[in-house]
Amino acid sequence: MGATHLPSTEFDGTELDDQLEAQAEAALGVPPTEMVQLLGPDGTLGTHSVFSEYVERLDAEKLRGFYADMAAIRRFDQEATALQRQGQLALWVPLTGQEAAQIGSGRASQPQDYIFPTYREHGVALTRNVDLAELLKQFRGVSNGGWNPKDTNFHLYTLVLAAQTPHAVGYAMGIQRDQRLAEAQGVEGSAEPKAAVMVYFGDGASSEGDVHESMVFASSYNAPVVFFCQNNHWAISVPTAVQTRIPLSNRAKGYGFPGIRVDGNDVIAVHAVTEWALEHARQGNGPVLIEAFTYRVGAHTTADDPTKYRESSEEALWREKDPLDRLEKYLRAEGMADEAFFAKVAAEGDELAAYIRKSTYASDAPDIRTAFANTYVEAHPLVAEELAWFEEYSAGFAGGDEGEGAGR
Amino acid sequence: MTTMTIAKAINEGLRATLSHNPKSLLMGEDIGPLGGVYRVTDGLIGEFGPDRVVDTPLAESGIIGTAIGLALRGYLPVAEIQFDGFVFPGFNQITTQLAKMHSRSNGNLTVPVVIRIPYGGGIGSIEHHSESPEALFAHTPGLRIITPSNPHDAYWMIQQAVNCQDPVIVFEPKRRYWLKGEVDTESAGSAEDPFKANVVREGTDATVVVYGPLVPVALAAANAAAEDGRSIEVIDLRSISPIDFDAIEASVKKTGRLVVAHEAPTFGGIGGEIAARISERAFLSLEAPVIRVGGFHMPYPVAKIEEDYLPDIDRILEALDRTFAY
């Protein structure tokens, strides 16, 4: 049976193909498989037919801010790793190498946007003003969350790979409905700024069915969502080649929306591309997939050993593409930052580390009564019965002292 | 009072929900123009439009996952899973995400998602269309599970599920969709707490606890037993999580004997939990061990032999005989 026998009522495959190709090219100015890079490893800034316009929005202060953020989160990462080695954290998920992907994209979001991270987005958390000490609570084993997402529109970390991706699409579908409700109620150009959702996941998670289902839903409903895939090349010990045979950004085409591959170690390019994508989504043009091509320089978590699964020469090669080094070169070359600035950033990093250390030591176990309280929203007889038993049981140990120390 | 089928009662309950709450919406496969494979959502897309009655892609994890996202944004999604055996692609989202979101956010987030699942056998269907997986969800803290057995409950319980701030799974007894009964749609006071059991037949000699599709079976068994001079109390559990143990305990303290019946496999099922709890709570009131009646430890069998698998009147009577033998 040839193609001529297939039903022709849906759409002409070739036409759609061309349309998507054109759409992607129009956005990128180049074929979609090419990687957008603005700031090279040598610290020189190139141009791009579409994204240079976004670079023009960046002034020296913003660029210095990018650097300060990247340096702060790298320092935080070092401190958290040290805290894990000291036994203060059960586990740590290092981000070193991915600072540009996270700071560049996070800084492109606006307060009304909602962000769904996976579990390595410490840099994005920083850009959303999450208290980083709260972020460590999960890794210390004193909370399964740690912060209130409603305060910053930065959702909790999700450990089940890709499970947050359909949440993001559903949230984006909610944004669409909010806008339509506001329009129906005659709220002219509603006071609320238009919002989008950004969801982070890795190259490993891209193999999960939830990513596929999310992209189908996002496309079907034209939801305002940006899928931000940090391709850091290793899903614990399994290389990207086992997850995909094509650039991950190309997959977007199969769903019918633009995919962009960007140099994930180039904070300027990541910022430009993400700003474009979020604006695209907010304006009602539907989803975008960004693949940030980057590298996890350290271990997947403090529990694994990269020397068992990859060559150190590979790490060395990527260290040469370091996101901080290249921005530092650029800032110095352009006279946007001097020695005093870098010294100040370093000092602030030490202050942050001291704060993190102190807060972590002080971060103590919760009372198990909070777990009883938060299992359900509404009263639940089984929880009440078990709590009553627990109270009586605890009281027996404490000599009538109201179960002091219970649950510790 | 109006007479209608369970399917129609759920339809009317959903219609009332969509009318009263602009943030509520339905989502699922084929629930739009088709009105669902059981026509439970019949006509609703015409009244409320495709934003409120959403025909989704064929993807259970996507349906549950996006429902979670909508709930996080302040919406009240009612997701339909087309058949019991198809919930498993969405199992991960239900158990690792939906059930835990409130807890893991330290109480900051609520996800009031309702999931409707037609369940149970007896309709002569093919593989994956006749299962009773309720115990798998009841074992998961954070979820609430209810199952109506009559049109009045069906009408009210779906609305109460939507109003509940916790995630609620509504298991709908599909072989009873066409069961007719009276529904009082007027008085909100006629709606019982959906998490409380109902004594649907009073008796003094033994208690039979059932839910969903087996309620009419248990009532018929009780009538048959009455001909032998045995007074059987029948409790419609209505809520599988939480379970109204107070109601069961009170009944057992009166009758001294307990039989629990469900379609799901006996091993590891809800019946075992009830037997254990009642043994703890009312051991001295029991004249006999709690007897369980359920499906066998096998995948739900092919339709041509499902009558041998499903608990029926005789299986419940046999269990009653065993309890009276002590």
XYZ file of C-alpha atoms in Angstrom:
734
model
C 0.000 0.000 0.000
C 1.575 3.241 -1.080
C 1.115 6.757 0.173
C -1.507 7.350 -2.471
C -3.796 4.969 -0.617
C -3.560 6.852 2.634
C -6.382 9.188 3.595
C -5.721 12.703 2.408
C -8.329 14.509 4.480
C -6.118 15.548 7.385
C -3.265 17.480 5.882
C -0.674 17.300 3.204
C 2.461 15.957 4.839
C 4.849 17.769 2.553
C 3.108 21.065 3.048
C 3.244 20.786 6.824
C 6.859 19.770 6.647
C 7.743 22.814 4.595
C 5.654 25.017 6.837
C 7.442 23.841 9.976
C 10.802 24.133 8.318
C 9.983 27.662 7.275
C 8.652 28.515 10.723
C 11.807 27.240 12.369
C 14.054 28.987 9.896
C 12.147 32.222 10.232
C 12.673 32.067 13.971
C 16.275 31.060 13.858
C 17.539 32.481 10.622
C 19.317 29.184 10.158
C 18.235 25.561 9.734
C 16.952 24.250 13.088
C 19.697 21.674 13.551
C 22.257 24.434 13.844
C 23.125 25.616 17.296
C 22.557 29.218 18.275
C 25.710 30.658 19.757
C 26.449 34.321 20.410
C 29.257 34.381 22.944
C 32.038 32.030 21.938
C 34.409 30.251 24.308
C 37.020 32.898 23.496
C 34.749 35.604 24.858
C 33.899 37.277 21.590
C 30.322 38.160 20.786
C 28.968 37.134 17.415
C 25.775 38.157 15.667
C 22.592 36.378 14.752
C 19.900 37.458 12.340
C 17.120 36.983 14.889
C 18.647 36.914 18.325
C 21.066 39.828 18.155
C 18.001 42.014 18.632
C 17.499 40.374 22.018
C 21.125 40.952 22.936
C 20.615 44.662 22.392
C 18.213 44.626 25.333
C 21.071 43.650 27.625
C 23.083 46.422 29.217
C 26.327 46.109 31.170
C 24.486 45.878 34.462
C 22.413 42.936 33.302
C 25.473 41.158 31.948
C 27.302 41.706 35.227
C 24.194 40.325 36.937
C 24.384 37.165 34.823
C 27.970 36.710 35.862
C 27.233 37.332 39.527
C 24.362 34.835 39.442
C 26.458 32.171 37.753
C 29.302 32.673 40.202
C 26.928 32.631 43.177
C 25.265 29.399 42.141
C 28.591 27.723 41.422
C 29.782 28.726 44.881
C 26.510 27.433 46.348
C 27.019 24.176 44.462
C 30.488 23.763 45.944
C 29.173 24.453 49.409
C 26.308 21.978 49.064
C 28.730 19.330 47.811
C 30.912 19.971 50.840
C 27.912 19.764 53.158
C 27.017 16.406 51.639
C 30.562 15.152 52.179
C 30.296 16.251 55.796
C 27.140 14.210 56.203
C 24.911 17.248 56.505
C 22.972 16.386 53.323
C 21.816 12.920 52.286
C 22.545 13.628 48.655
C 23.508 16.492 46.393
C 22.813 17.071 42.734
C 25.582 19.302 41.391
C 24.977 21.764 38.571
C 28.504 22.931 37.779
C 28.783 23.418 34.040
C 25.117 24.228 33.569
C 25.132 27.729 35.080
C 24.579 29.542 31.790
C 21.687 27.328 30.748
C 19.945 27.989 34.048
C 20.744 31.626 34.730
C 20.211 32.609 31.108
C 16.812 30.961 30.901
C 15.668 31.819 34.430
C 16.528 35.495 33.954
C 14.459 35.497 30.758
C 11.324 34.609 32.698
C 9.002 37.180 34.215
C 7.410 37.082 37.664
C 3.998 36.060 36.304
C 5.487 33.054 34.504
C 5.368 29.744 36.315
C 8.390 27.459 36.336
C 8.380 23.681 36.776
C 11.916 22.466 37.520
C 13.263 18.968 37.730
C 15.794 18.536 40.552
C 18.986 20.237 39.360
C 17.625 23.732 38.703
C 19.378 25.486 41.561
C 20.395 28.319 39.237
C 16.841 28.828 38.037
C 15.733 28.829 41.684
C 18.196 31.647 42.331
C 16.722 33.708 39.502
C 13.246 33.178 40.987
C 14.389 34.421 44.405
C 13.936 31.100 46.149
C 15.831 31.085 49.447
C 18.605 28.622 48.606
C 18.728 27.450 52.200
C 15.139 26.239 51.749
C 16.195 24.474 48.586
C 18.573 22.303 50.605
C 15.863 21.042 52.940
C 14.879 18.284 50.553
C 18.459 17.052 50.355
C 18.827 17.239 54.119
C 15.754 15.073 54.594
C 13.715 17.597 56.512
C 11.152 18.322 53.785
C 9.997 16.929 50.452
C 9.687 20.483 49.204
C 11.043 23.273 51.318
C 9.632 26.429 49.788
C 6.171 27.672 48.939
C 5.873 27.723 45.139
C 3.170 30.357 45.375
C 5.721 32.883 46.669
C 7.987 32.723 43.626
C 6.072 30.805 40.938
C 8.897 28.276 41.116
C 7.443 24.822 41.618
C 8.881 22.109 43.848
C 11.576 19.820 42.548
C 10.214 16.622 40.998
C 12.276 13.473 41.406
C 10.144 11.205 39.205
C 11.649 11.988 35.826
C 9.477 14.028 33.483
C 6.411 13.798 35.738
C 6.353 17.604 35.945
C 6.071 18.069 32.189
C 2.332 17.349 31.928
C 1.792 19.492 35.035
C 3.378 22.365 33.148
C 1.135 21.876 30.155
C -1.961 21.655 32.369
C -0.911 24.821 34.154
C -0.447 26.509 30.784
C -3.923 25.324 29.749
C -5.147 27.003 32.940
C -3.477 30.258 31.901
C -5.298 30.070 28.567
C -8.597 29.594 30.366
C -7.882 32.459 32.755
C -7.339 34.723 29.775
C -10.524 33.578 28.075
C -12.509 33.980 31.319
C -11.139 37.500 31.723
C -12.019 38.325 28.136
C -15.508 36.874 28.560
C -15.992 39.019 31.639
C -15.059 42.035 29.548
C -11.861 42.818 31.376
C -10.255 44.923 28.709
C -6.668 43.955 28.110
C -6.749 42.525 31.608
C -4.464 44.176 34.149
C -2.713 40.839 34.512
C 0.327 40.554 32.255
C 0.272 37.593 29.936
C 2.004 34.590 31.396
C 3.732 31.483 30.143
C 5.035 28.309 31.719
C 8.555 26.942 31.432
C 9.359 23.362 32.292
C 12.834 21.928 32.712
C 13.943 18.377 32.048
C 17.097 16.598 30.965
C 18.234 14.559 28.008
C 17.601 11.384 30.010
C 14.068 12.442 30.900
C 13.387 13.179 27.239
C 13.000 9.411 26.797
C 10.129 9.269 29.282
C 6.625 8.891 27.906
C 5.419 11.894 29.885
C 7.551 14.214 27.751
C 5.901 12.831 24.642
C 2.398 13.093 26.070
C 3.099 16.622 27.281
C 4.249 17.726 23.873
C 1.186 16.189 22.240
C -1.103 18.012 24.680
C 0.840 21.271 24.360
C 0.615 21.123 20.609
C -3.030 20.052 20.503
C -4.117 22.985 22.651
C -1.428 25.461 21.560
C -0.542 25.874 25.224
C 1.799 28.693 26.303
C 4.606 26.461 27.486
C 8.334 26.424 26.854
C 9.993 23.031 27.186
C 13.551 23.656 28.319
C 15.707 20.571 27.901
C 19.159 20.769 29.400
C 21.096 18.253 27.401
C 23.984 17.740 29.800
C 25.080 14.646 27.897
C 24.792 12.087 30.656
C 21.753 10.447 32.273
C 23.726 9.263 35.284
C 26.058 6.918 33.370
C 24.195 6.622 30.086
C 25.244 8.956 27.263
C 22.841 11.039 25.186
C 23.471 8.768 22.218
C 21.394 6.113 23.975
C 18.474 8.544 24.381
C 18.396 9.971 20.872
C 19.855 9.673 17.407
C 18.993 13.220 16.379
C 19.395 16.595 18.080
C 16.658 16.653 20.734
C 15.486 20.033 19.484
C 14.498 18.347 16.214
C 11.818 16.379 18.011
C 9.684 19.515 18.296
C 9.065 19.359 14.578
C 7.323 16.038 15.022
C 4.850 17.692 17.350
C 4.378 20.719 15.164
C 6.114 23.498 17.057
C 9.526 25.173 16.880
C 12.593 23.572 18.365
C 15.797 25.512 18.961
C 19.203 24.174 19.853
C 21.265 26.693 21.742
C 24.780 26.664 23.154
C 23.881 26.006 26.758
C 27.207 27.363 27.985
C 26.530 30.725 26.377
C 24.436 32.704 28.818
C 23.725 35.467 26.309
C 22.402 33.092 23.658
C 20.371 31.098 26.183
C 18.826 34.316 27.480
C 17.984 35.564 23.995
C 16.489 32.292 22.832
C 14.433 31.856 26.002
C 13.136 35.424 25.865
C 12.055 34.796 22.299
C 10.386 31.503 23.227
C 8.559 32.891 26.256
C 7.319 35.882 24.253
C 6.214 33.486 21.505
C 4.237 31.485 24.088
C 2.794 34.500 25.913
C 1.569 35.968 22.635
C -0.505 32.865 22.024
C 1.713 31.281 19.398
C 2.027 28.015 21.258
C 4.831 25.876 22.647
C 8.541 25.926 21.937
C 11.224 23.370 22.706
C 14.662 24.662 23.620
C 17.541 22.255 23.818
C 20.391 23.788 25.755
C 23.503 21.938 24.643
C 25.613 21.846 27.777
C 27.572 19.533 30.007
C 27.371 18.331 33.570
C 30.989 18.669 34.605
C 30.658 16.782 37.874
C 28.815 13.675 38.933
C 25.092 13.125 38.418
C 24.776 13.157 42.174
C 27.229 12.777 45.003
C 26.394 9.059 44.857
C 27.982 8.303 41.489
C 31.510 8.325 40.107
C 31.923 9.714 36.579
C 35.379 8.179 36.207
C 33.636 4.827 35.822
C 31.649 5.823 32.770
C 33.451 8.605 30.902
C 36.890 9.817 29.952
C 38.400 12.687 31.888
C 39.500 14.145 28.554
C 35.829 14.713 27.750
C 35.379 16.723 30.920
C 38.522 18.686 30.151
C 37.193 19.525 26.707
C 34.011 20.924 28.192
C 35.841 22.845 30.900
C 37.345 24.837 28.050
C 33.806 25.925 27.173
C 33.169 27.113 30.707
C 30.233 29.530 30.847
C 31.749 31.774 33.539
C 35.154 32.077 31.915
C 33.786 33.203 28.598
C 31.528 35.857 30.075
C 34.380 37.085 32.266
C 36.571 37.433 29.181
C 33.862 39.383 27.419
C 33.129 41.681 30.364
C 36.813 42.443 30.834
C 37.458 42.951 27.136
C 34.538 45.338 26.829
C 35.491 47.171 30.002
C 32.144 46.329 31.594
C 33.671 44.888 34.754
C 36.889 45.458 36.591
C 38.913 43.593 39.180
C 36.880 45.130 41.994
C 33.709 43.670 40.530
C 35.104 40.140 40.402
C 36.494 40.475 43.909
C 33.098 41.627 45.132
C 31.377 38.678 43.447
C 33.829 36.290 45.099
C 33.240 37.874 48.510
C 29.469 37.662 48.050
C 29.864 33.993 47.153
C 31.685 33.360 50.408
C 28.934 35.175 52.294
C 26.293 33.060 50.582
C 28.226 29.907 51.416
C 28.484 30.922 55.068
C 24.755 31.636 55.181
C 23.979 28.272 53.566
C 26.245 26.431 55.970
C 24.747 28.123 58.990
C 21.159 27.647 57.799
C 21.749 23.997 57.025
C 23.140 23.264 60.466
C 20.089 25.006 61.935
C 17.644 23.192 59.652
C 16.161 20.599 61.930
C 13.751 17.695 61.581
C 10.095 18.591 61.442
C 7.574 17.194 63.893
C 5.863 14.155 62.385
C 2.576 15.793 63.336
C 3.075 18.086 60.328
C 3.111 14.991 58.107
C -0.139 13.833 59.679
C -1.558 17.298 59.086
C -0.556 17.542 55.434
C -1.535 14.157 54.046
C -5.037 15.423 53.313
C -6.539 18.890 53.128
C -9.792 17.902 54.770
C -10.351 15.897 57.953
C -9.678 12.194 57.513
C -10.754 9.591 60.109
C -7.860 7.182 59.509
C -5.277 9.938 59.906
C -7.066 11.163 63.030
C -7.117 7.640 64.471
C -3.433 7.028 63.787
C -2.441 10.428 65.138
C -4.409 9.780 68.319
C -2.619 6.452 68.700
C 0.726 8.133 68.092
C 0.042 10.807 70.699
C -0.852 8.203 73.289
C 2.116 6.035 72.396
C 4.534 9.005 72.546
C 3.124 10.210 75.837
C 4.006 6.825 77.313
C 7.709 7.457 76.643
C 7.894 11.052 77.769
C 6.569 10.507 81.261
C 3.523 12.565 80.506
C 5.583 15.352 78.926
C 3.373 15.724 75.856
C 5.542 13.468 73.740
C 8.511 15.769 73.626
C 10.986 14.722 70.982
C 8.402 12.597 69.279
C 9.184 11.902 65.702
C 12.797 12.889 65.968
C -37.723 13.236 43.203
C -36.872 12.132 39.687
C -36.228 8.625 38.440
C -33.094 8.145 36.386
C -30.251 5.746 35.690
C -26.860 5.976 37.384
C -25.319 7.131 34.090
C -27.893 9.894 33.783
C -27.484 10.821 37.448
C -23.728 11.316 36.993
C -24.449 13.282 33.838
C -26.819 15.530 35.787
C -24.328 15.812 38.631
C -21.615 16.902 36.210
C -24.019 19.350 34.572
C -24.789 20.877 37.977
C -21.077 21.104 38.747
C -20.247 22.792 35.451
C -23.144 25.217 35.935
C -22.299 26.170 39.485
C -18.542 26.403 39.245
C -16.909 28.188 36.307
C -13.533 26.742 37.292
C -14.689 23.134 36.889
C -14.013 21.270 33.662
C -14.193 17.746 32.326
C -11.424 16.057 30.402
C -10.925 12.655 28.868
C -10.951 10.582 25.729
C -14.155 10.715 23.690
C -16.096 12.692 26.279
C -17.008 15.473 23.828
C -19.396 14.972 20.900
C -19.572 11.220 21.563
C -20.516 11.865 25.189
C -18.175 9.195 26.494
C -18.268 5.506 25.606
C -20.995 5.109 28.257
C -22.600 8.448 27.320
C -22.050 9.736 30.856
C -20.982 13.136 29.471
C -23.688 13.149 26.808
C -24.710 16.618 25.682
C -22.345 18.483 27.977
C -19.972 19.784 25.300
C -22.927 21.342 23.523
C -23.934 23.201 26.655
C -20.555 24.170 28.026
C -18.207 24.164 25.055
C -14.853 22.534 24.374
C -12.997 24.550 27.037
C -15.125 22.975 29.769
C -15.595 19.536 28.220
C -12.218 18.721 26.787
C -11.692 15.861 24.378
C -8.097 14.948 25.138
C -5.406 13.108 23.234
C -5.349 9.379 23.913
C -2.886 9.499 26.788
C -3.818 8.631 30.372
C -0.658 9.958 31.976
C -1.130 13.149 30.011
C -4.751 13.423 31.129
C -3.946 13.011 34.814
C -0.757 15.064 34.582
C -2.390 18.023 32.864
C -5.311 17.782 35.296
C -2.769 18.220 38.095
C -1.376 21.300 36.357
C -4.857 22.750 35.879
C -5.618 22.154 39.548
C -2.387 23.912 40.517
C -3.634 26.882 38.490
C -6.919 26.923 40.447
C -9.131 24.766 38.259
C -11.287 21.805 39.272
C -10.655 19.126 36.661
C -12.768 15.987 36.438
C -10.757 13.499 34.409
C -12.353 10.432 32.896
C -10.393 7.231 32.412
C -12.296 5.271 29.819
C -11.976 1.859 31.480
C -10.529 0.467 34.711
C -7.730 -1.450 32.990
C -6.519 1.693 31.227
C -5.760 3.619 34.386
C -2.323 2.077 34.664
C -0.562 4.331 32.159
C -1.753 7.104 34.508
C -0.896 5.209 37.685
C 2.444 6.955 38.073
C 0.861 10.404 37.934
C -1.856 9.383 40.397
C 0.326 7.701 42.990
C 3.619 9.610 42.801
C 2.268 13.068 41.990
C -1.436 13.594 42.630
C -1.537 11.769 45.964
C 1.563 13.505 47.300
C 1.455 17.076 46.045
C -0.248 18.465 49.144
C 2.026 16.598 51.511
C 5.286 17.328 49.717
C 4.448 21.004 49.528
C 4.031 21.039 53.303
C 0.378 21.886 52.825
C 0.996 24.865 50.536
C -0.496 23.343 47.402
C -3.783 21.577 46.854
C -4.717 19.497 43.804
C -8.486 18.943 43.903
C -8.544 16.609 40.904
C -11.393 14.136 40.450
C -10.783 10.977 38.442
C -13.779 9.016 37.198
C -13.170 5.348 36.407
C -15.881 2.967 35.175
C -14.973 -0.319 36.870
C -15.950 -3.901 37.492
C -17.121 -6.823 35.387
C -20.321 -8.489 34.357
C -20.780 -6.787 31.011
C -19.250 -9.495 28.848
C -16.392 -7.334 27.734
C -12.860 -8.091 26.622
C -9.514 -7.896 28.405
C -8.761 -4.778 30.509
C -12.449 -3.708 30.504
C -13.688 -5.417 33.676
C -11.169 -4.865 36.436
C -11.521 -3.634 40.019
C -8.208 -1.963 40.908
C -9.551 0.088 43.834
C -7.289 -1.491 46.467
C -4.190 -0.341 44.587
C -5.314 3.241 45.058
C -6.763 2.785 48.537
C -3.288 1.721 49.656
C -1.940 5.114 48.611
C -2.164 7.833 51.292
C -3.391 11.153 49.966
C -6.172 9.797 47.775
C -9.857 9.463 48.553
C -11.891 6.793 46.834
C -15.642 6.598 46.585
C -18.066 4.435 44.659
C -21.780 5.078 44.299
C -24.195 2.176 43.994
C -27.419 3.991 43.162
C -28.546 7.042 41.150
C -29.128 9.309 44.150
C -25.619 8.726 45.460
C -24.202 8.985 41.955
C -25.783 12.413 41.481
C -24.533 13.812 44.755
C -21.215 12.029 45.208
C -19.736 13.312 41.953
C -20.549 16.876 42.987
C -19.145 16.337 46.458
C -15.999 14.858 44.938
C -15.479 18.028 42.915
C -16.025 20.173 45.996
C -13.526 18.171 48.042
C -10.120 19.818 48.293
C -8.360 16.445 48.202
C -7.941 14.302 45.086
C -10.870 11.911 44.761
C -11.168 8.835 42.573
C -14.754 7.938 41.774
C -15.096 4.299 40.771
C -18.330 3.996 38.815
C -19.898 0.505 38.710
C -20.253 0.203 34.968
C -22.644 -2.753 34.975
C -25.012 -0.612 37.069
C -24.937 2.437 34.769
C -28.437 1.509 33.605
C -29.793 0.852 37.092
C -32.736 3.167 37.713
C -33.653 4.812 40.974
C -35.030 7.938 42.547
C -32.842 11.004 42.823
C -33.646 13.940 45.034
C -31.954 16.739 43.131
C -33.635 19.479 45.146
C -32.545 19.174 48.706
C -28.840 19.438 49.397
C -29.711 18.064 52.804
C -30.502 14.751 51.193
C -26.864 14.320 50.260
C -25.043 12.153 52.751
C -21.399 12.665 53.601
C -19.779 10.790 50.685
C -17.221 9.252 53.012
C -19.837 7.628 55.250
C -21.365 4.206 54.760
C -25.097 3.555 54.466
C -27.003 0.766 56.114
C -29.169 -0.158 53.139
C -30.924 -3.074 54.834
C -31.275 -3.543 58.553
C -30.779 -6.914 60.164
C -29.776 -8.578 63.410
C -28.018 -11.891 62.617
C -25.102 -11.007 60.352
C -23.636 -8.047 58.490
C -22.682 -8.024 54.830
C -20.416 -5.162 53.730
C -20.322 -4.421 50.016
C -19.908 -1.482 47.671
C -20.594 -0.403 44.114
C -21.730 -3.177 41.772
C -22.258 -5.776 44.492
C -24.826 -3.813 46.508
C -27.833 -5.225 44.609
C -26.272 -8.711 44.812
C -25.923 -8.481 48.590
C -29.473 -7.191 48.959
C -30.777 -10.132 46.920
C -28.714 -12.523 49.040
C -30.125 -10.943 52.208
C -33.664 -11.421 50.867
C -32.915 -15.046 50.077
C -31.450 -15.555 53.566
C -34.562 -14.012 55.068
C -36.539 -16.894 53.607
C -34.387 -19.154 55.784
C -35.206 -17.008 58.773
C -31.895 -15.108 58.855
C -31.920 -11.370 59.358
C -29.034 -9.884 57.369
C -27.872 -6.293 57.635
C -26.354 -4.899 54.440
C -23.937 -1.986 54.482
C -23.117 -0.049 51.324
C -19.621 1.170 52.044
C -19.770 4.094 49.541
C -16.254 5.200 50.507
C -13.296 2.855 50.034
C -10.791 5.379 51.364
C -11.414 6.380 54.055
C -13.507 3.412 55.167
C -16.306 4.104 57.607
C -15.188 1.563 60.199
C -17.466 3.122 62.804
C -20.529 2.084 60.816
C -19.222 -1.455 60.305
C -18.183 -1.789 63.944
C -21.593 -0.629 65.170
C -23.305 -3.150 62.920
C -21.031 -6.027 63.936
C -21.564 -5.256 67.595
C -25.251 -5.773 66.885
C -25.055 -8.830 64.608
C -21.836 -10.571 65.721
C -21.066 -11.785 62.215
C -19.413 -10.143 59.223
C -19.060 -11.010 55.560
C -17.231 -8.632 53.218
C -17.709 -9.002 49.482
C -16.119 -7.311 46.483
C -15.325 -8.143 42.880
C -11.618 -7.447 43.218
C -9.301 -10.370 44.048
C -9.674 -11.375 47.691
C -5.955 -11.421 48.438
C -4.670 -7.989 49.433
C -8.074 -6.478 48.867
C -10.310 -4.108 50.787
C -12.029 -7.084 52.458
C -8.831 -8.063 54.221
C -8.400 -4.561 55.611
C -11.960 -4.563 56.912
C -11.534 -8.020 58.421
C -8.352 -6.981 60.204
C -9.702 -3.694 61.522
C -12.950 -5.177 62.727
C -11.040 -7.995 64.414
C -9.061 -5.339 66.277
C -12.033 -3.192 67.117
C -14.747 -5.709 67.851
C -13.038 -9.016 68.500
C -15.144 -9.824 71.508
C -18.346 -9.088 69.614
C -17.535 -11.500 66.809
C -19.196 -14.905 66.913
C -17.196 -16.084 63.903
C -14.170 -15.050 61.856
C -14.782 -12.362 59.271
C -15.407 -14.105 55.966
C -14.251 -12.573 52.685
C -15.916 -13.088 49.333
C -14.047 -11.828 46.295
C -12.473 -12.527 42.960
C -9.875 -15.246 42.590
C -6.144 -14.640 42.401
C -6.040 -14.485 38.643
C -6.247 -11.816 35.987
C -9.897 -11.046 35.329
C -10.995 -14.043 33.228
C -12.467 -14.055 29.748
C -16.086 -12.986 29.483
C -17.452 -16.443 28.781
C -16.443 -17.600 32.253
C -16.737 -14.350 34.203
C -19.892 -15.589 35.933
C -17.717 -18.209 37.625
C -15.389 -15.482 38.818
C -17.775 -12.825 40.031
C -19.204 -13.063 43.537
C -22.916 -13.713 43.163
C -25.886 -14.342 45.448
C -24.894 -17.955 46.045
C -21.310 -17.089 46.934
C -22.540 -14.586 49.513
C -25.056 -17.093 50.889
C -22.307 -19.704 51.117
C -20.184 -17.251 53.080
C -23.118 -16.554 55.391
C -23.538 -20.298 55.899
C -19.898 -20.498 56.896
C -20.202 -17.693 59.402
C -23.340 -19.231 60.910
C -21.539 -22.584 61.203
C -19.465 -21.234 64.093
